[in-house]
mmCIF file of C-alpha atoms in Angstrom:
data_model
loop_
_atom_site.group_PDB
_atom_site.id
_atom_site.type_symbol
_atom_site.label_atom_id
_atom_site.label_comp_id
_atom_site.label_asym_id
_atom_site.label_seq_id
_atom_site.Cartn_x
_atom_site.Cartn_y
_atom_site.Cartn_z
ATOM 1 C CA MET A 202 10.573 35.999 -36.032
ATOM 2 C CA LYS A 203 12.162 34.882 -33.236
ATOM 3 C CA PRO A 204 10.778 31.741 -31.637
ATOM 4 C CA GLU A 205 9.047 31.664 -28.163
ATOM 5 C CA THR A 206 11.793 31.174 -25.526
ATOM 6 C CA ASP A 207 9.742 32.051 -22.574
ATOM 7 C CA ILE A 208 6.720 29.624 -21.966
ATOM 8 C CA GLY A 209 5.806 31.125 -18.385
ATOM 9 C CA THR A 210 4.922 29.564 -15.657
ATOM 10 C CA PRO A 211 1.695 27.013 -15.857
ATOM 11 C CA ASP A 212 -1.043 27.441 -14.001
ATOM 12 C CA LEU A 213 -1.028 24.479 -11.941
ATOM 13 C CA ASP A 214 -3.207 25.305 -8.873
ATOM 14 C CA PRO A 215 -3.698 21.845 -7.143
ATOM 15 C CA ARG A 216 -6.870 23.458 -5.407
ATOM 16 C CA ARG A 217 -8.520 24.241 -8.585
ATOM 17 C CA TYR A 218 -7.426 21.438 -10.735
ATOM 18 C CA TRP A 219 -6.747 18.760 -8.400
ATOM 19 C CA PRO A 220 -9.095 19.045 -5.911
ATOM 20 C CA LEU A 221 -8.672 16.573 -2.766
ATOM 21 C CA LEU A 222 -11.363 14.401 -2.256
ATOM 22 C CA ARG A 223 -12.539 13.451 1.523
ATOM 23 C CA TYR A 224 -15.742 12.818 3.488
ATOM 24 C CA LEU A 225 -14.745 12.719 7.053
ATOM 25 C CA ASP A 226 -12.639 15.797 8.414
ATOM 26 C CA LYS A 227 -9.514 15.458 10.448
ATOM 27 C CA ALA A 228 -11.346 15.053 13.967
ATOM 28 C CA GLY A 229 -13.712 12.314 12.251
ATOM 29 C CA ALA A 230 -16.724 14.348 11.391
ATOM 30 C CA ALA A 231 -18.658 14.226 8.569
ATOM 31 C CA ILE A 232 -17.965 16.733 6.162
ATOM 32 C CA ALA A 233 -20.344 15.298 3.303
ATOM 33 C CA PRO A 234 -22.935 12.717 2.830
ATOM 34 C CA LEU A 235 -21.334 9.425 2.814
ATOM 35 C CA PRO A 236 -21.422 7.630 -0.656
ATOM 36 C CA ASP A 237 -23.994 4.908 -1.215
ATOM 37 C CA GLY A 238 -23.043 1.735 0.427
ATOM 38 C CA LEU A 239 -20.419 3.213 2.655
ATOM 39 C CA ASP A 240 -22.994 4.593 4.963
ATOM 40 C CA ASP A 241 -23.692 1.751 6.976
ATOM 41 C CA ARG A 242 -22.579 0.780 10.019
ATOM 42 C CA ASP A 243 -20.715 -2.872 9.312
ATOM 43 C CA ILE A 244 -19.272 -1.552 6.614
ATOM 44 C CA LEU A 245 -17.517 1.174 8.226
ATOM 45 C CA VAL A 246 -16.645 -1.595 11.170
ATOM 46 C CA SER A 247 -15.039 -4.233 8.893
ATOM 47 C CA LEU A 248 -13.094 -0.859 7.588
ATOM 48 C CA TYR A 249 -12.200 0.009 11.199
ATOM 49 C CA ARG A 250 -11.301 -3.445 12.130
ATOM 50 C CA ALA A 251 -9.061 -3.808 9.130
ATOM 51 C CA MET A 252 -7.095 -1.005 10.048
ATOM 52 C CA VAL A 253 -6.793 -1.664 13.752
ATOM 53 C CA THR A 254 -5.746 -5.202 12.760
ATOM 54 C CA THR A 255 -3.127 -4.152 10.535
ATOM 55 C CA ARG A 256 -1.769 -1.449 12.971
ATOM 56 C CA THR A 257 -1.367 -4.309 15.774
ATOM 57 C CA PHE A 258 0.433 -6.683 13.228
ATOM 58 C CA ASP A 259 2.804 -3.771 12.470
ATOM 59 C CA GLN A 260 3.502 -3.650 16.085
ATOM 60 C CA LYS A 261 3.658 -7.386 16.420
ATOM 61 C CA ALA A 262 6.471 -7.084 13.395
ATOM 62 C CA VAL A 263 8.570 -4.313 14.623
ATOM 63 C CA SER A 264 8.512 -6.090 18.008
ATOM 64 C CA LEU A 265 9.786 -9.477 16.211
ATOM 65 C CA GLN A 266 12.242 -7.524 14.395
ATOM 66 C CA ARG A 267 13.810 -5.799 17.428
ATOM 67 C CA THR A 268 14.179 -9.070 19.284
ATOM 68 C CA GLY A 269 15.874 -10.977 16.359
ATOM 69 C CA ARG A 270 13.587 -12.766 15.299
ATOM 70 C CA LEU A 271 12.482 -10.790 12.002
ATOM 71 C CA GLY A 272 14.700 -9.351 9.238
ATOM 72 C CA THR A 273 14.212 -5.676 8.238
ATOM 73 C CA TYR A 274 10.533 -4.245 8.480
ATOM 74 C CA ALA A 275 8.609 -1.746 6.767
ATOM 75 C CA SER A 276 6.201 -0.586 8.858
ATOM 76 C CA SER A 277 2.473 1.139 7.585
ATOM 77 C CA LEU A 278 2.163 3.271 10.330
ATOM 78 C CA GLY A 279 -0.419 6.061 10.142
ATOM 79 C CA GLN A 280 -1.467 4.387 6.295
ATOM 80 C CA GLU A 281 -3.836 2.143 7.188
ATOM 81 C CA ALA A 282 -6.508 3.833 5.451
ATOM 82 C CA VAL A 283 -4.686 3.816 2.289
ATOM 83 C CA SER A 284 -3.901 -0.204 2.508
ATOM 84 C CA VAL A 285 -7.431 -1.265 3.824
ATOM 85 C CA GLY A 286 -9.362 1.415 1.106
ATOM 86 C CA VAL A 287 -7.503 0.033 -1.707
ATOM 87 C CA GLY A 288 -8.326 -3.849 -0.547
ATOM 88 C CA ALA A 289 -11.690 -3.146 0.245
ATOM 89 C CA SER A 290 -12.129 -1.241 -3.142
ATOM 90 C CA MET A 291 -10.906 -4.470 -5.404
ATOM 91 C CA HIS A 292 -12.868 -7.607 -6.570
ATOM 92 C CA LYS A 293 -11.409 -10.728 -5.685
ATOM 93 C CA HIS A 294 -10.158 -11.747 -8.976
ATOM 94 C CA ASP A 295 -8.584 -8.681 -9.535
ATOM 95 C CA VAL A 296 -4.720 -9.040 -9.341
ATOM 96 C CA LEU A 297 -2.654 -6.776 -6.666
ATOM 97 C CA LEU A 298 0.666 -5.607 -7.054
ATOM 98 C CA PRO A 299 1.948 -4.287 -3.920
ATOM 99 C CA ALA A 300 4.952 -2.239 -2.855
ATOM 100 C CA PHE A 301 6.475 -2.780 0.628
ATOM 101 C CA ARG A 302 4.115 -0.952 2.919
ATOM 102 C CA ASP A 303 0.620 -2.616 1.747
ATOM 103 C CA HIS A 304 0.127 -4.845 4.423
ATOM 104 C CA GLY A 305 -3.593 -3.841 4.932
ATOM 105 C CA THR A 306 -4.221 -4.500 1.438
ATOM 106 C CA MET A 307 -2.590 -7.969 1.381
ATOM 107 C CA LEU A 308 -4.208 -9.023 4.575
ATOM 108 C CA TRP A 309 -7.947 -7.596 3.124
ATOM 109 C CA ARG A 310 -6.939 -9.708 0.118
ATOM 110 C CA GLY A 311 -6.590 -12.759 2.278
ATOM 111 C CA VAL A 312 -2.877 -13.327 2.395
ATOM 112 C CA THR A 313 -2.065 -14.400 6.023
ATOM 113 C CA MET A 314 0.078 -12.740 8.876
ATOM 114 C CA THR A 315 1.964 -15.956 9.101
ATOM 115 C CA GLU A 316 3.050 -15.933 5.322
ATOM 116 C CA ILE A 317 4.188 -12.116 5.381
ATOM 117 C CA LEU A 318 5.929 -12.445 8.382
ATOM 118 C CA GLN A 319 7.575 -15.360 6.639
ATOM 119 C CA TYR A 320 8.634 -13.433 3.840
ATOM 120 C CA TRP A 321 10.227 -10.467 5.944
ATOM 121 C CA SER A 322 12.208 -13.234 7.806
ATOM 122 C CA GLY A 323 13.667 -13.827 4.324
ATOM 123 C CA ASP A 324 11.784 -17.296 4.115
ATOM 124 C CA GLU A 325 10.733 -17.690 0.150
ATOM 125 C CA ARG A 326 7.899 -19.593 0.729
ATOM 126 C CA GLY A 327 5.939 -16.705 2.655
ATOM 127 C CA CYS A 328 5.522 -15.243 -1.207
ATOM 128 C CA ASP A 329 3.579 -18.628 -2.282
ATOM 129 C CA PHE A 330 -0.075 -17.345 -1.037
ATOM 130 C CA ALA A 331 -2.391 -19.969 -0.279
ATOM 131 C CA GLY A 332 -5.271 -17.276 -0.670
ATOM 132 C CA PRO A 333 -5.087 -15.082 -3.651
ATOM 133 C CA ARG A 334 -2.944 -17.258 -5.869
ATOM 134 C CA GLU A 335 -2.290 -14.788 -8.408
ATOM 135 C CA ASP A 336 -1.430 -11.236 -6.355
ATOM 136 C CA PHE A 337 2.197 -10.459 -6.398
ATOM 137 C CA PRO A 338 4.705 -10.913 -3.758
ATOM 138 C CA VAL A 339 6.004 -7.702 -2.583
ATOM 139 C CA ALA A 340 8.335 -5.499 -4.513
ATOM 140 C CA ILE A 341 10.829 -3.977 -2.592
ATOM 141 C CA PRO A 342 13.082 -2.520 -5.733
ATOM 142 C CA VAL A 343 11.256 0.857 -5.911
ATOM 143 C CA ALA A 344 8.451 0.931 -8.913
ATOM 144 C CA SER A 345 9.623 -2.176 -10.539
ATOM 145 C CA GLN A 346 6.011 -3.759 -9.663
ATOM 146 C CA ALA A 347 4.420 -0.938 -11.966
ATOM 147 C CA THR A 348 5.869 -2.474 -15.455
ATOM 148 C CA HIS A 349 4.539 -5.300 -14.162
ATOM 149 C CA ALA A 350 1.166 -4.493 -13.817
ATOM 150 C CA VAL A 351 1.206 -3.483 -17.211
ATOM 151 C CA GLY A 352 1.811 -7.005 -18.605
ATOM 152 C CA VAL A 353 -0.745 -8.285 -16.027
ATOM 153 C CA ALA A 354 -3.424 -5.858 -17.263
ATOM 154 C CA MET A 355 -2.496 -6.652 -21.433
ATOM 155 C CA ALA A 356 -2.991 -10.233 -20.320
ATOM 156 C CA PHE A 357 -6.814 -9.227 -18.970
ATOM 157 C CA GLN A 358 -6.991 -7.139 -22.002
ATOM 158 C CA LEU A 359 -5.596 -10.175 -24.723
ATOM 159 C CA ARG A 360 -8.271 -12.365 -22.580
ATOM 160 C CA LYS A 361 -11.239 -9.988 -22.692
ATOM 161 C CA GLU A 362 -11.293 -10.623 -18.786
ATOM 162 C CA PRO A 363 -13.112 -7.916 -16.880
ATOM 163 C CA ARG A 364 -10.468 -7.862 -14.474
ATOM 164 C CA VAL A 365 -7.894 -4.989 -12.986
ATOM 165 C CA ALA A 366 -4.530 -4.844 -12.064
ATOM 166 C CA VAL A 367 -4.039 -2.970 -9.187
ATOM 167 C CA CYS A 368 -0.748 -1.406 -8.490
ATOM 168 C CA ILE A 369 0.542 0.436 -5.427
ATOM 169 C CA VAL A 370 3.689 2.401 -5.425
ATOM 170 C CA GLY A 371 5.106 5.469 -3.115
ATOM 171 C CA ASP A 372 5.491 8.668 -3.986
ATOM 172 C CA GLY A 373 9.463 8.016 -4.229
ATOM 173 C CA ALA A 374 8.664 5.574 -6.870
ATOM 174 C CA THR A 375 6.893 8.370 -9.356
ATOM 175 C CA SER A 376 10.397 9.510 -9.879
ATOM 176 C CA LYS A 377 11.355 6.460 -11.570
ATOM 177 C CA GLY A 378 11.620 5.583 -15.088
ATOM 178 C CA ASP A 379 9.551 2.359 -14.444
ATOM 179 C CA PHE A 380 6.774 4.795 -13.548
ATOM 180 C CA TYR A 381 6.518 6.845 -16.176
ATOM 181 C CA GLU A 382 6.812 3.919 -18.967
ATOM 182 C CA ALA A 383 3.972 1.944 -16.829
ATOM 183 C CA ILE A 384 1.372 4.735 -17.118
ATOM 184 C CA ASN A 385 2.628 5.573 -20.597
ATOM 185 C CA ALA A 386 1.944 2.461 -21.798
ATOM 186 C CA CYS A 387 -0.766 1.489 -20.402
ATOM 187 C CA GLY A 388 -2.675 4.768 -21.549
ATOM 188 C CA VAL A 389 -1.705 4.401 -25.304
ATOM 189 C CA TRP A 390 -3.121 0.763 -25.011
ATOM 190 C CA LYS A 391 -6.187 1.229 -22.743
ATOM 191 C CA LEU A 392 -5.049 -0.851 -20.227
ATOM 192 C CA PRO A 393 -7.113 -2.051 -17.244
ATOM 193 C CA ALA A 394 -5.129 -0.826 -14.749
ATOM 194 C CA VAL A 395 -5.317 1.208 -11.681
ATOM 195 C CA PHE A 396 -2.120 2.811 -9.946
ATOM 196 C CA VAL A 397 -2.375 4.220 -6.482
ATOM 197 C CA ILE A 398 0.446 6.559 -5.014
ATOM 198 C CA ASN A 399 0.891 5.970 -1.450
ATOM 199 C CA ASN A 400 2.150 9.619 -1.023
ATOM 200 C CA ASN A 401 3.546 9.239 2.728
ATOM 201 C CA GLN A 402 5.158 12.643 1.498
ATOM 202 C CA TRP A 403 9.026 10.937 2.791
ATOM 203 C CA ALA A 404 11.203 8.871 0.469
ATOM 204 C CA ILE A 405 13.113 7.200 2.955
ATOM 205 C CA SER A 406 14.819 10.829 4.078
ATOM 206 C CA GLU A 407 13.729 12.761 0.985
ATOM 207 C CA PRO A 408 10.796 14.945 1.110
ATOM 208 C CA THR A 409 8.210 14.963 -1.468
ATOM 209 C CA ARG A 410 9.106 18.440 -2.381
ATOM 210 C CA MET A 411 12.635 17.473 -3.315
ATOM 211 C CA GLN A 412 11.477 14.720 -5.731
ATOM 212 C CA THR A 413 9.278 16.372 -8.270
ATOM 213 C CA ALA A 414 8.792 19.900 -8.850
ATOM 214 C CA THR A 415 4.450 19.003 -9.834
ATOM 215 C CA PRO A 416 2.188 20.611 -6.822
ATOM 216 C CA THR A 417 0.629 17.187 -7.167
ATOM 217 C CA LEU A 418 1.631 13.712 -7.757
ATOM 218 C CA ALA A 419 -1.615 13.187 -9.351
ATOM 219 C CA GLN A 420 -1.182 15.196 -12.317
ATOM 220 C CA LYS A 421 1.731 12.901 -13.707
ATOM 221 C CA ALA A 422 -1.197 11.481 -15.707
ATOM 222 C CA VAL A 423 -1.741 14.345 -18.077
ATOM 223 C CA ALA A 424 1.167 13.239 -19.785
ATOM 224 C CA ALA A 425 0.245 10.042 -20.168
ATOM 225 C CA GLY A 426 -3.145 10.517 -21.256
ATOM 226 C CA ILE A 427 -5.190 9.003 -18.273
ATOM 227 C CA ALA A 428 -7.335 10.203 -15.611
ATOM 228 C CA GLY A 429 -5.401 11.554 -12.318
ATOM 229 C CA SER A 430 -7.170 12.137 -9.049
ATOM 230 C CA ARG A 431 -6.478 13.063 -5.327
ATOM 231 C CA VAL A 432 -7.975 12.043 -2.316
ATOM 232 C CA ASP A 433 -7.171 11.863 1.240
ATOM 233 C CA GLY A 434 -5.162 8.911 2.090
ATOM 234 C CA ASN A 435 -6.099 9.382 6.118
ATOM 235 C CA ASP A 436 -9.889 8.834 5.225
ATOM 236 C CA VAL A 437 -10.913 5.034 4.424
ATOM 237 C CA VAL A 438 -14.090 6.111 3.610
ATOM 238 C CA ALA A 439 -13.194 8.552 0.513
ATOM 239 C CA VAL A 440 -10.058 6.132 -0.155
ATOM 240 C CA HIS A 441 -12.806 3.287 -0.805
ATOM 241 C CA ASP A 442 -14.667 5.583 -2.742
ATOM 242 C CA VAL A 443 -12.128 6.988 -5.232
ATOM 243 C CA VAL A 444 -10.472 3.787 -6.056
ATOM 244 C CA SER A 445 -13.684 1.895 -6.293
ATOM 245 C CA ARG A 446 -14.771 4.479 -8.729
ATOM 246 C CA ALA A 447 -11.064 4.243 -10.439
ATOM 247 C CA LEU A 448 -11.743 0.343 -10.870
ATOM 248 C CA ASP A 449 -15.250 0.875 -12.834
ATOM 249 C CA GLU A 450 -13.633 3.206 -15.368
ATOM 250 C CA ALA A 451 -10.373 0.835 -15.446
ATOM 251 C CA ARG A 452 -12.556 -2.456 -15.998
ATOM 252 C CA ARG A 453 -13.945 -0.195 -19.510
ATOM 253 C CA GLY A 454 -10.361 0.241 -20.533
ATOM 254 C CA ARG A 455 -9.754 3.592 -19.054
ATOM 255 C CA PRO A 456 -6.451 3.526 -16.949
ATOM 256 C CA GLN A 457 -6.659 5.610 -13.770
ATOM 257 C CA LEU A 458 -4.080 7.366 -11.229
ATOM 258 C CA VAL A 459 -4.988 8.124 -7.900
ATOM 259 C CA GLU A 460 -2.782 10.040 -5.462
ATOM 260 C CA ALA A 461 -3.472 9.189 -1.609
ATOM 261 C CA LEU A 462 -2.493 11.697 0.395
ATOM 262 C CA THR A 463 -1.256 10.523 3.748
ATOM 263 C CA TYR A 464 1.955 10.637 6.306
ATOM 264 C CA ARG A 465 4.566 7.915 7.319
ATOM 265 C CA LEU A 466 3.954 8.225 11.337
ATOM 266 C CA GLY A 467 7.011 5.901 11.741
ATOM 267 C CA ASP A 468 10.541 5.205 10.300
ATOM 268 C CA HIS A 469 10.836 4.225 6.654
ATOM 269 C CA THR A 470 11.996 1.011 8.126
ATOM 270 C CA THR A 471 13.410 -0.806 11.060
ATOM 271 C CA ALA A 472 16.822 -0.118 9.709
ATOM 272 C CA ASP A 473 16.197 3.464 9.912
ATOM 273 C CA ASP A 474 16.316 6.693 12.223
ATOM 274 C CA ALA A 475 13.664 9.296 10.966
ATOM 275 C CA ARG A 476 14.177 11.844 14.148
ATOM 276 C CA ARG A 477 17.684 12.168 12.075
ATOM 277 C CA TYR A 478 16.163 13.987 9.459
ATOM 278 C CA ARG A 479 12.671 14.938 10.650
ATOM 279 C CA ASP A 480 11.287 17.216 13.225
ATOM 280 C CA ASP A 481 9.271 15.954 16.219
ATOM 281 C CA ALA A 482 6.768 18.906 16.228
ATOM 282 C CA GLU A 483 5.794 17.772 12.220
ATOM 283 C CA VAL A 484 5.255 14.298 13.188
ATOM 284 C CA SER A 485 2.984 15.054 16.571
ATOM 285 C CA ALA A 486 1.019 17.128 14.419
ATOM 286 C CA ARG A 487 0.191 14.353 11.878
ATOM 287 C CA TRP A 488 -0.773 12.301 14.719
ATOM 288 C CA GLN A 489 -3.911 14.472 15.194
ATOM 289 C CA GLU A 490 -5.072 13.230 11.827
ATOM 290 C CA GLU A 491 -4.436 9.723 11.528
ATOM 291 C CA PRO A 492 -6.665 7.631 10.107
ATOM 292 C CA ILE A 493 -7.893 5.038 12.651
ATOM 293 C CA LEU A 494 -8.767 7.486 15.111
ATOM 294 C CA ARG A 495 -10.576 9.850 12.643
ATOM 295 C CA LEU A 496 -12.823 6.990 11.809
ATOM 296 C CA ARG A 497 -13.357 5.752 15.321
ATOM 297 C CA ASN A 498 -14.921 9.331 16.194
ATOM 298 C CA TYR A 499 -16.870 9.145 13.182
ATOM 299 C CA LEU A 500 -18.492 5.552 14.478
ATOM 300 C CA VAL A 501 -18.687 7.135 18.239
ATOM 301 C CA GLY A 502 -20.268 10.137 17.004
ATOM 302 C CA ARG A 503 -22.983 7.860 15.153
ATOM 303 C CA ASP A 504 -23.692 5.737 18.298
ATOM 304 C CA TRP A 505 -22.484 2.884 16.286
ATOM 305 C CA TRP A 506 -19.317 2.174 18.961
ATOM 306 C CA GLY A 507 -18.451 2.357 22.248
ATOM 307 C CA LYS A 508 -15.804 1.246 24.847
ATOM 308 C CA ALA A 509 -16.737 -2.669 25.108
ATOM 309 C CA ASP A 510 -16.741 -2.889 21.669
ATOM 310 C CA GLU A 511 -13.330 -1.453 21.234
ATOM 311 C CA GLU A 512 -11.971 -3.481 24.145
ATOM 312 C CA ALA A 513 -13.240 -6.792 22.517
ATOM 313 C CA LEU A 514 -11.924 -5.590 19.248
ATOM 314 C CA ILE A 515 -8.784 -5.067 21.091
ATOM 315 C CA ARG A 516 -9.245 -8.538 22.617
ATOM 316 C CA GLU A 517 -9.868 -10.302 19.719
ATOM 317 C CA VAL A 518 -7.148 -8.862 17.046
ATOM 318 C CA ARG A 519 -4.209 -9.235 19.694
ATOM 319 C CA ALA A 520 -5.309 -12.579 20.120
ATOM 320 C CA GLU A 521 -5.052 -13.105 16.076
ATOM 321 C CA VAL A 522 -1.786 -11.528 15.667
ATOM 322 C CA ASP A 523 -0.569 -13.177 18.598
ATOM 323 C CA ARG A 524 -1.717 -16.846 17.201
ATOM 324 C CA ALA A 525 -0.106 -15.565 13.526
ATOM 325 C CA ALA A 526 3.397 -14.971 15.495
ATOM 326 C CA GLU A 527 3.601 -18.272 17.145
ATOM 327 C CA ALA A 528 2.569 -20.432 14.151
ATOM 328 C CA TYR A 529 5.559 -18.193 12.118
ATOM 329 C CA LEU A 530 8.001 -18.807 14.714
ATOM 330 C CA ALA A 531 7.184 -22.608 15.193
ATOM 331 C CA LEU A 532 7.914 -23.139 11.201
ATOM 332 C CA PRO A 533 10.959 -24.991 10.590
ATOM 333 C CA PRO A 534 13.777 -22.867 8.399
ATOM 334 C CA GLN A 535 14.105 -23.418 5.424
ATOM 335 C CA GLU A 536 17.027 -26.105 4.354
ATOM 336 C CA PRO A 537 20.560 -23.566 3.142
ATOM 337 C CA THR A 538 20.222 -25.230 -0.274
ATOM 338 C CA ALA A 539 16.647 -23.260 -0.771
ATOM 339 C CA ILE A 540 18.720 -20.024 -1.620
ATOM 340 C CA PHE A 541 19.355 -21.703 -5.070
ATOM 341 C CA ASP A 542 16.416 -22.832 -5.759
ATOM 342 C CA TYR A 543 13.875 -19.595 -6.740
ATOM 343 C CA LEU A 544 15.896 -17.808 -9.176
ATOM 344 C CA HIS A 545 16.814 -20.438 -12.070
ATOM 345 C CA GLU A 546 14.531 -23.301 -13.767
ATOM 346 C CA THR A 547 17.580 -25.068 -14.412
ATOM 347 C CA LEU A 548 20.660 -23.872 -12.063
ATOM 348 C CA PRO A 549 23.984 -22.825 -14.428
ATOM 349 C CA PRO A 550 26.908 -24.944 -13.533
ATOM 350 C CA SER A 551 28.493 -22.618 -11.280
ATOM 351 C CA LEU A 552 25.450 -22.370 -9.164
ATOM 352 C CA ALA A 553 24.933 -26.035 -9.422
ATOM 353 C CA GLY A 554 28.302 -26.673 -7.893
ATOM 354 C CA GLN A 555 28.013 -24.183 -5.324
ATOM 355 C CA ARG A 556 24.848 -25.540 -4.209
ATOM 356 C CA ARG A 557 26.147 -29.579 -4.079
ATOM 357 C CA MET A 558 29.124 -27.764 -1.990
ATOM 358 C CA VAL A 559 26.089 -26.240 0.440
ATOM 359 C CA GLU A 560 24.295 -29.657 0.263
ATOM 360 C CA ASP A 561 27.576 -31.659 1.241
ATOM 361 C CA GLY A 562 28.271 -29.482 4.119
ATOM 362 C CA ASP A 563 31.498 -27.634 2.420
ATOM 363 C CA GLY A 564 30.044 -24.705 1.740
#
């Protein structure tokens, strides 16, 4: 008998096996009853405020970069619901392992705007958070934080602590070996970890369809033996609900993978020009479903928000962001020798010599 060589095309219809959970449609109308605990004005307004704060902070950071007062910066424009939804779902004692576009989660967790600006200016002191002391700093190498999450989750498991390692990656990171290794290890060892894929559909200039043949990224969980789910990443209510449930499962030793489908409305970073590879009409269409307008429309429709509320919020948030930027700009720069002080506990002789030269003004 000849071996079977044609296995055919697997049935991977995402609508059948990987439905996209959503509570608010693109215009902000409820298409299903909101989950218990989230159908509350104060909670929804807090989520709205956090998203507006994230966007306002982003605008200030880009402005600082354009005027030479900040290094290269990665905006989260259009992805605020993923960031805020994840942060609002986490318990205080969980640990966040963010990528470079998760300012909203970091701010919700208690990292200050000034610390984030310090980091993006190249000042390592910006990674020494005064707030969430055990949260990890921004991971610039793509997917490197996924393997770090395995170690964090294993520590929680060994200590029998009811904590979860929450790792956020972009869609491009799911094509890296680090990501596969991490979810595989979590599946084998039943680690308390949640991986959130912030699928903004562009890995710099590479669209998702050029990165993977799978119809969804959530189904990559199958190969790791863990649960996967998909959520509308522009619906902060849905993100909060799905990630909260994923965290509950992970605390019971059942690691989870969540794909949050959103769209990057801005450039990849301030060093990028997305107009070179992306159609303006596509971006304009995506603005119609962006997360902040969607939740505001819902709040207004419930008579929970009005013009005076919006104007007061904008004033407060802008003032908060301006104070943080002024505090950042007033910080004294680090000594030039600082570049040697964050990699080795004890400097190798060659670097120690270089450090002395810089210290003596000869470098």
